[in-house]
Coordinates of C-alpha atoms in Angstrom, one line a residue:
M20 CA -9.1 15.4 5.8
M21 CA -9.7 11.6 6.8
A22 CA -13.2 13.1 8.1
C23 CA -13.4 14.3 5.1
H24 CA -13.3 11.6 3.0
F25 CA -15.2 9.8 5.2
S26 CA -18.1 12.0 5.0
F27 CA -17.6 11.8 1.2
N28 CA -18.4 7.9 1.3
L29 CA -21.2 8.5 3.6
I30 CA -23.3 11.5 2.1
D31 CA -23.1 9.0 -1.6
S32 CA -24.2 6.0 0.4
I33 CA -27.1 7.8 2.1
W34 CA -28.2 9.4 -1.5
V35 CA -27.5 6.4 -3.7
G36 CA -29.3 4.0 -1.3
R37 CA -32.3 6.5 -0.5
L38 CA -32.7 7.4 -4.4
I39 CA -31.6 4.1 -6.1
G40 CA -32.2 1.3 -4.0
P41 CA -30.6 -1.3 -2.0
A42 CA -28.8 -2.9 -5.4
A43 CA -27.1 0.8 -6.0
L44 CA -26.0 1.0 -2.3
A45 CA -24.1 -2.3 -2.7
A46 CA -22.6 -1.5 -5.8
V47 CA -20.9 1.9 -3.9
S48 CA -20.2 -0.2 -1.0
T49 CA -17.9 -2.9 -3.1
A50 CA -16.8 -0.3 -5.4
G51 CA -15.6 1.7 -2.4
F52 CA -12.8 -0.8 -1.6
Y53 CA -11.0 0.1 -4.7
V54 CA -11.7 3.7 -3.9
W55 CA -10.3 3.5 -0.6
V56 CA -6.9 2.1 -1.9
A57 CA -6.8 4.5 -4.4
L58 CA -7.5 7.6 -1.5
S59 CA -4.7 5.5 0.6
L60 CA -2.1 6.1 -2.5
G61 CA -3.1 9.5 -2.8
E62 CA -2.5 10.6 0.7
M63 CA 1.0 9.0 0.5
V64 CA 1.8 11.6 -2.1
E65 CA 0.2 14.1 0.0
I66 CA 2.6 13.0 3.0
G67 CA 5.8 12.7 1.2
L68 CA 5.1 16.5 -0.2
I69 CA 4.6 18.1 3.1
A70 CA 7.9 16.4 4.4
V71 CA 9.9 17.6 1.8
A72 CA 8.1 21.3 1.3
A73 CA 7.9 22.0 5.0
R74 CA 11.2 21.0 5.6
R75 CA 12.3 23.5 2.8
H76 CA 10.0 26.2 4.1
G77 CA 11.8 25.7 7.4
E78 CA 15.0 26.1 5.9
G79 CA 14.4 29.5 4.6
N80 CA 14.4 27.9 1.0
P81 CA 10.5 28.6 -0.5
E82 CA 12.1 28.5 -4.2
R83 CA 13.1 24.4 -3.3
A84 CA 9.8 24.1 -1.8
A85 CA 8.1 25.6 -4.6
R86 CA 10.1 23.1 -7.1
A87 CA 9.3 20.2 -4.6
A88 CA 5.6 21.2 -4.7
A89 CA 5.4 21.7 -8.5
A90 CA 7.5 18.1 -9.2
A91 CA 4.3 16.4 -6.3
V92 CA 1.7 18.3 -8.3
A93 CA 2.9 16.7 -11.9
Y94 CA 3.7 13.5 -10.3
A95 CA 0.5 13.3 -8.5
L96 CA -1.5 13.7 -11.7
V97 CA 0.4 10.9 -13.3
A98 CA -0.1 8.5 -10.4
G99 CA -3.8 9.7 -10.6
L100 CA -4.2 8.6 -14.2
V101 CA -2.2 5.4 -13.5
V102 CA -4.7 4.7 -10.6
S103 CA -7.4 5.0 -13.2
V104 CA -6.2 3.0 -15.9
V105 CA -5.4 0.1 -13.4
G106 CA -8.8 0.6 -11.7
W107 CA -10.2 0.1 -15.5
G108 CA -8.4 -3.2 -15.8
V109 CA -9.0 -4.6 -12.7
M110 CA -12.8 -3.6 -12.2
D111 CA -14.4 -6.8 -13.8
A112 CA -11.9 -9.0 -12.0
M113 CA -12.6 -7.4 -8.7
F114 CA -16.5 -7.6 -9.0
R115 CA -16.1 -11.1 -10.0
A116 CA -13.8 -11.7 -7.1
M117 CA -16.5 -10.5 -4.7
T118 CA -19.1 -12.6 -6.1
V119 CA -22.1 -9.7 -6.2
P120 CA -24.8 -10.3 -8.3
V121 CA -24.7 -9.0 -11.8
E122 CA -27.0 -6.1 -11.2
V123 CA -24.6 -4.8 -8.0
S124 CA -21.8 -5.6 -10.8
M125 CA -23.1 -3.4 -13.1
L126 CA -23.7 -0.2 -11.2
G127 CA -20.5 -0.6 -9.4
H128 CA -18.7 -0.6 -12.8
A129 CA -20.4 2.5 -13.5
Y130 CA -19.9 4.3 -9.9
L131 CA -16.3 3.2 -10.1
S132 CA -16.0 4.3 -13.7
T133 CA -17.2 7.5 -13.1
W134 CA -14.8 7.9 -10.0
L135 CA -11.6 6.7 -12.1
L136 CA -12.5 9.6 -14.8
G137 CA -11.7 12.1 -11.6
A138 CA -8.8 10.2 -9.8
P139 CA -6.0 12.2 -11.4
L140 CA -7.9 15.6 -10.4
V141 CA -8.6 13.9 -6.8
F142 CA -4.5 13.1 -6.3
G143 CA -3.8 16.5 -8.0
F144 CA -5.9 18.0 -5.3
F145 CA -4.0 16.4 -2.5
A146 CA -0.7 17.5 -3.8
V147 CA -2.0 21.0 -4.0
E148 CA -3.9 21.0 -0.5
A149 CA -0.1 19.5 0.7
T150 CA 1.2 22.6 -0.8
F151 CA -0.7 25.0 1.2
R152 CA -0.4 22.8 4.4
A153 CA 3.4 22.4 4.0
A154 CA 3.7 26.2 3.9
G155 CA 1.7 26.7 6.8
D156 CA -1.5 28.2 4.9
S157 CA -3.7 25.5 5.8
E158 CA -6.6 28.3 4.7
R159 CA -5.8 29.9 1.4
R160 CA -7.1 33.4 1.3
F161 CA -7.7 34.9 -2.4

């Protein structure tokens, strides 16, 4: 999963740098610090869920594992919403503290605002993915 996160950031940087330019690349890189912190918080939910749900599966109690997973998904969605609200609240101060040029700050604000809209879904994805991993089914077949 960490390789996937890294790849996501790398691909974003390649496309933005080539198509939009150096200021946009600087904006994505600057906003990336908050994204990295947010993803780390999402990973904590995932790790905790895996520990609890895998133990419940190992005990032969899939109902309790399902309850833990449902609670973790709900918690992850709320945590993602909190990360989004906090992100919108600290975004301007963060760019000011990094003393980036105005153009980079404006582009970074646009990039991070867009990312923050999807943060609850990203956190929810972490929890759902952790549910499958905890059950020993990391390759879900439909």
